[in-house]
Structures are given as structure tokens and as C-alpha cells.
JSON list of C-alpha atoms in Angstrom, two decimals:
[
{"chain": "A", "resi": 15, "resn": "UNK", "atom": "CA", "xyz": [11.00, -10.73, 6.92]},
{"chain": "A", "resi": 16, "resn": "UNK", "atom": "CA", "xyz": [12.68, -11.06, 10.13]},
{"chain": "A", "resi": 17, "resn": "UNK", "atom": "CA", "xyz": [10.32, -10.34, 13.20]},
{"chain": "A", "resi": 18, "resn": "UNK", "atom": "CA", "xyz": [12.04, -8.29, 15.85]},
{"chain": "A", "resi": 19, "resn": "UNK", "atom": "CA", "xyz": [10.77, -7.23, 19.23]},
{"chain": "A", "resi": 20, "resn": "UNK", "atom": "CA", "xyz": [9.90, -3.59, 18.58]},
{"chain": "A", "resi": 21, "resn": "UNK", "atom": "CA", "xyz": [8.21, -4.03, 15.15]},
{"chain": "A", "resi": 22, "resn": "UNK", "atom": "CA", "xyz": [4.58, -4.45, 16.39]},
{"chain": "A", "resi": 23, "resn": "UNK", "atom": "CA", "xyz": [4.14, -1.03, 18.04]},
{"chain": "A", "resi": 24, "resn": "UNK", "atom": "CA", "xyz": [0.84, 0.23, 16.76]},
{"chain": "A", "resi": 25, "resn": "UNK", "atom": "CA", "xyz": [-2.50, -0.78, 18.60]},
{"chain": "A", "resi": 26, "resn": "UNK", "atom": "CA", "xyz": [-5.33, -1.65, 16.17]},
{"chain": "A", "resi": 27, "resn": "UNK", "atom": "CA", "xyz": [-8.88, -2.75, 16.92]},
{"chain": "A", "resi": 28, "resn": "UNK", "atom": "CA", "xyz": [-11.06, -5.06, 14.82]},
{"chain": "A", "resi": 29, "resn": "UNK", "atom": "CA", "xyz": [-14.70, -4.06, 14.83]},
{"chain": "A", "resi": 30, "resn": "UNK", "atom": "CA", "xyz": [-17.96, -4.97, 13.48]},
{"chain": "A", "resi": 31, "resn": "UNK", "atom": "CA", "xyz": [-20.83, -2.53, 12.78]},
{"chain": "A", "resi": 32, "resn": "UNK", "atom": "CA", "xyz": [-24.42, -3.29, 13.79]},
{"chain": "A", "resi": 33, "resn": "UNK", "atom": "CA", "xyz": [-27.73, -1.58, 14.26]},
{"chain": "A", "resi": 34, "resn": "UNK", "atom": "CA", "xyz": [-29.11, -0.49, 17.59]},
{"chain": "A", "resi": 35, "resn": "UNK", "atom": "CA", "xyz": [-32.64, -1.87, 18.31]},
{"chain": "A", "resi": 36, "resn": "UNK", "atom": "CA", "xyz": [-34.90, -0.22, 20.87]},
{"chain": "A", "resi": 37, "resn": "UNK", "atom": "CA", "xyz": [-37.40, -2.15, 23.14]},
{"chain": "A", "resi": 38, "resn": "UNK", "atom": "CA", "xyz": [-40.17, -1.85, 20.52]},
{"chain": "A", "resi": 39, "resn": "UNK", "atom": "CA", "xyz": [-38.02, -3.37, 17.78]},
{"chain": "A", "resi": 40, "resn": "UNK", "atom": "CA", "xyz": [-37.31, -0.19, 16.01]},
{"chain": "A", "resi": 41, "resn": "UNK", "atom": "CA", "xyz": [-33.93, 0.42, 14.50]},
{"chain": "A", "resi": 42, "resn": "UNK", "atom": "CA", "xyz": [-31.83, 3.29, 15.76]},
{"chain": "A", "resi": 43, "resn": "UNK", "atom": "CA", "xyz": [-28.34, 4.45, 14.98]},
{"chain": "A", "resi": 44, "resn": "UNK", "atom": "CA", "xyz": [-25.15, 2.50, 14.28]},
{"chain": "A", "resi": 45, "resn": "UNK", "atom": "CA", "xyz": [-23.49, 0.51, 16.99]},
{"chain": "A", "resi": 46, "resn": "UNK", "atom": "CA", "xyz": [-19.90, -0.72, 17.00]},
{"chain": "A", "resi": 47, "resn": "UNK", "atom": "CA", "xyz": [-18.85, -3.95, 18.41]},
{"chain": "A", "resi": 48, "resn": "UNK", "atom": "CA", "xyz": [-15.19, -4.45, 19.16]},
{"chain": "A", "resi": 49, "resn": "UNK", "atom": "CA", "xyz": [-14.14, -8.01, 18.32]},
{"chain": "A", "resi": 50, "resn": "UNK", "atom": "CA", "xyz": [-10.46, -7.86, 19.61]},
{"chain": "A", "resi": 51, "resn": "UNK", "atom": "CA", "xyz": [-7.43, -5.61, 19.90]},
{"chain": "A", "resi": 52, "resn": "UNK", "atom": "CA", "xyz": [-3.84, -6.39, 19.18]},
{"chain": "A", "resi": 53, "resn": "UNK", "atom": "CA", "xyz": [-0.67, -4.80, 18.13]},
{"chain": "A", "resi": 54, "resn": "UNK", "atom": "CA", "xyz": [0.48, -4.50, 14.51]},
{"chain": "A", "resi": 55, "resn": "UNK", "atom": "CA", "xyz": [3.32, -3.52, 12.14]},
{"chain": "A", "resi": 56, "resn": "UNK", "atom": "CA", "xyz": [2.02, -0.96, 9.75]},
{"chain": "A", "resi": 57, "resn": "UNK", "atom": "CA", "xyz": [3.70, -0.19, 6.37]},
{"chain": "A", "resi": 58, "resn": "UNK", "atom": "CA", "xyz": [2.75, 1.76, 3.24]},
{"chain": "A", "resi": 59, "resn": "UNK", "atom": "CA", "xyz": [2.33, -0.02, -0.08]},
{"chain": "A", "resi": 60, "resn": "UNK", "atom": "CA", "xyz": [5.58, 0.09, -2.11]},
{"chain": "A", "resi": 61, "resn": "UNK", "atom": "CA", "xyz": [6.67, -0.26, -5.77]},
{"chain": "A", "resi": 62, "resn": "UNK", "atom": "CA", "xyz": [4.26, -2.27, -7.90]},
{"chain": "A", "resi": 63, "resn": "UNK", "atom": "CA", "xyz": [1.71, -2.71, -5.12]},
{"chain": "A", "resi": 64, "resn": "UNK", "atom": "CA", "xyz": [1.42, 1.12, -4.85]},
{"chain": "A", "resi": 65, "resn": "UNK", "atom": "CA", "xyz": [0.94, 1.75, -8.51]},
{"chain": "A", "resi": 66, "resn": "UNK", "atom": "CA", "xyz": [-1.54, -1.11, -9.08]},
{"chain": "A", "resi": 67, "resn": "UNK", "atom": "CA", "xyz": [-3.63, 0.24, -6.06]},
{"chain": "A", "resi": 68, "resn": "UNK", "atom": "CA", "xyz": [-3.64, 3.80, -7.72]},
{"chain": "A", "resi": 69, "resn": "UNK", "atom": "CA", "xyz": [-5.43, 2.37, -10.84]},
{"chain": "A", "resi": 70, "resn": "UNK", "atom": "CA", "xyz": [-8.55, 1.43, -8.77]},
{"chain": "A", "resi": 71, "resn": "UNK", "atom": "CA", "xyz": [-9.34, 4.43, -6.61]},
{"chain": "A", "resi": 72, "resn": "UNK", "atom": "CA", "xyz": [-7.65, 7.43, -5.05]},
{"chain": "A", "resi": 73, "resn": "UNK", "atom": "CA", "xyz": [-8.31, 6.29, -1.52]},
{"chain": "A", "resi": 74, "resn": "UNK", "atom": "CA", "xyz": [-5.31, 5.66, 0.91]},
{"chain": "A", "resi": 75, "resn": "UNK", "atom": "CA", "xyz": [-4.15, 2.02, 1.22]},
{"chain": "A", "resi": 76, "resn": "UNK", "atom": "CA", "xyz": [-2.17, 0.52, 4.06]},
{"chain": "A", "resi": 77, "resn": "UNK", "atom": "CA", "xyz": [-0.50, -2.87, 4.83]},
{"chain": "A", "resi": 78, "resn": "UNK", "atom": "CA", "xyz": [-0.47, -4.33, 8.29]},
{"chain": "A", "resi": 79, "resn": "UNK", "atom": "CA", "xyz": [0.99, -7.37, 9.76]},
{"chain": "A", "resi": 80, "resn": "UNK", "atom": "CA", "xyz": [-0.21, -8.88, 13.04]},
{"chain": "A", "resi": 81, "resn": "UNK", "atom": "CA", "xyz": [0.87, -12.00, 14.98]},
{"chain": "A", "resi": 82, "resn": "UNK", "atom": "CA", "xyz": [-1.30, -14.97, 14.85]},
{"chain": "A", "resi": 83, "resn": "UNK", "atom": "CA", "xyz": [-4.35, -15.23, 16.99]},
{"chain": "A", "resi": 84, "resn": "UNK", "atom": "CA", "xyz": [-7.16, -17.64, 16.63]},
{"chain": "A", "resi": 85, "resn": "UNK", "atom": "CA", "xyz": [-9.63, -14.68, 16.78]},
{"chain": "A", "resi": 86, "resn": "UNK", "atom": "CA", "xyz": [-8.25, -13.48, 13.34]},
{"chain": "A", "resi": 87, "resn": "UNK", "atom": "CA", "xyz": [-9.36, -16.70, 11.71]},
{"chain": "A", "resi": 88, "resn": "UNK", "atom": "CA", "xyz": [-12.91, -15.58, 12.29]},
{"chain": "A", "resi": 89, "resn": "UNK", "atom": "CA", "xyz": [-12.50, -12.21, 10.44]},
{"chain": "A", "resi": 90, "resn": "UNK", "atom": "CA", "xyz": [-14.01, -11.66, 7.03]},
{"chain": "A", "resi": 91, "resn": "UNK", "atom": "CA", "xyz": [-13.71, -8.85, 4.58]},
{"chain": "A", "resi": 92, "resn": "UNK", "atom": "CA", "xyz": [-17.33, -8.08, 4.28]},
{"chain": "A", "resi": 93, "resn": "UNK", "atom": "CA", "xyz": [-18.46, -6.87, 7.70]},
{"chain": "A", "resi": 94, "resn": "UNK", "atom": "CA", "xyz": [-15.21, -6.55, 9.78]},
{"chain": "A", "resi": 95, "resn": "UNK", "atom": "CA", "xyz": [-13.19, -3.28, 9.88]},
{"chain": "A", "resi": 96, "resn": "UNK", "atom": "CA", "xyz": [-9.93, -2.11, 11.44]},
{"chain": "A", "resi": 97, "resn": "UNK", "atom": "CA", "xyz": [-9.82, 0.97, 13.63]},
{"chain": "A", "resi": 98, "resn": "UNK", "atom": "CA", "xyz": [-6.53, 2.73, 13.83]},
{"chain": "A", "resi": 99, "resn": "UNK", "atom": "CA", "xyz": [-6.22, 6.10, 15.69]},
{"chain": "A", "resi": 100, "resn": "UNK", "atom": "CA", "xyz": [-10.00, 6.66, 15.44]},
{"chain": "A", "resi": 101, "resn": "UNK", "atom": "CA", "xyz": [-9.97, 6.04, 11.61]},
{"chain": "A", "resi": 102, "resn": "UNK", "atom": "CA", "xyz": [-11.85, 3.17, 10.10]},
{"chain": "A", "resi": 103, "resn": "UNK", "atom": "CA", "xyz": [-10.29, 1.03, 7.41]},
{"chain": "A", "resi": 104, "resn": "UNK", "atom": "CA", "xyz": [-11.92, -1.55, 5.18]},
{"chain": "A", "resi": 105, "resn": "UNK", "atom": "CA", "xyz": [-10.24, -4.96, 5.01]},
{"chain": "A", "resi": 106, "resn": "UNK", "atom": "CA", "xyz": [-9.32, -5.69, 1.24]},
{"chain": "A", "resi": 107, "resn": "UNK", "atom": "CA", "xyz": [-7.60, -9.07, 2.00]},
{"chain": "A", "resi": 108, "resn": "UNK", "atom": "CA", "xyz": [-6.42, -11.29, 4.68]},
{"chain": "A", "resi": 109, "resn": "UNK", "atom": "CA", "xyz": [-3.38, -13.71, 4.17]},
{"chain": "A", "resi": 110, "resn": "UNK", "atom": "CA", "xyz": [-1.90, -16.33, 6.44]},
{"chain": "A", "resi": 111, "resn": "UNK", "atom": "CA", "xyz": [1.74, -15.81, 5.71]},
{"chain": "A", "resi": 112, "resn": "UNK", "atom": "CA", "xyz": [3.04, -19.03, 4.18]},
{"chain": "A", "resi": 113, "resn": "UNK", "atom": "CA", "xyz": [0.37, -20.97, 5.98]},
{"chain": "A", "resi": 114, "resn": "UNK", "atom": "CA", "xyz": [2.55, -21.29, 9.01]},
{"chain": "A", "resi": 115, "resn": "UNK", "atom": "CA", "xyz": [-0.07, -19.80, 11.49]},
{"chain": "A", "resi": 116, "resn": "UNK", "atom": "CA", "xyz": [2.50, -17.26, 12.87]},
{"chain": "A", "resi": 117, "resn": "UNK", "atom": "CA", "xyz": [1.31, -14.00, 11.38]},
{"chain": "A", "resi": 118, "resn": "UNK", "atom": "CA", "xyz": [-1.29, -12.44, 9.23]},
{"chain": "A", "resi": 119, "resn": "UNK", "atom": "CA", "xyz": [-0.90, -9.83, 6.37]},
{"chain": "A", "resi": 120, "resn": "UNK", "atom": "CA", "xyz": [-3.75, -7.51, 5.65]},
{"chain": "A", "resi": 121, "resn": "UNK", "atom": "CA", "xyz": [-4.39, -4.87, 3.04]},
{"chain": "A", "resi": 122, "resn": "UNK", "atom": "CA", "xyz": [-6.52, -2.04, 4.05]},
{"chain": "A", "resi": 123, "resn": "UNK", "atom": "CA", "xyz": [-8.36, 0.80, 2.39]},
{"chain": "A", "resi": 124, "resn": "UNK", "atom": "CA", "xyz": [-9.49, 4.00, 4.06]},
{"chain": "A", "resi": 125, "resn": "UNK", "atom": "CA", "xyz": [-13.17, 4.17, 4.56]},
{"chain": "A", "resi": 126, "resn": "UNK", "atom": "CA", "xyz": [-15.04, 7.39, 4.12]},
{"chain": "A", "resi": 127, "resn": "UNK", "atom": "CA", "xyz": [-17.79, 7.85, 6.67]}
]
């Protein structure tokens, strides 16, 4: 895929959820920590990717591509999430494209609150 200037046009935020703790040590509501924000190229799943994803669940799936940043190396699929237009998405997988450290490809699944 050839990268052009206008491709990365959607702002995405990578977040981690935590728990608020009051001064007495009691747990309160959920807190949201923003790890970093960048621009991404969004695309829907196509062809065999789409049909394979439909076998597991009926949730919406999405593929995003971001440029390389060292902050993305610290992401994991267990407790990091992606926020796009105030919607939260689970990260299913993170791939370093051809191990060239130029871009990351991520598959996301819509997260029901």
C-alpha cells in the first residue's frame, strides 16, 4: 500500500481505563487515562476478513493504520482501547507492518458499554 499525504485523516485516541480511588482508599467510578493521540487511516474489513469476522460475533469490526510511534510499542490488547468519535473500540491485534517500524495495522471490535 502506497502512503499518500491525505490518507491519515481521522483523529484517534488510545486510552486505558482505571478506577478512581478517594482519600480513604475506597474505589469510586471509572477513570479514563489518555495514553496518546494520533491520526489514522480507517477502513472496513473486506472479502475473507469480513466473512471470517462474522463467524465469531455480530459486533462491528474495523481496521486502522497508524504511522510508527514509539508510544505504540507499549500498547497491549488487554487493557488499552481506541476512542474514535466518542466510541470505544477493543484492540484485537496489533501488527508492525513488515517489521519495518514505519506503520502499525490494528484490528478493532466495537465495545458495548
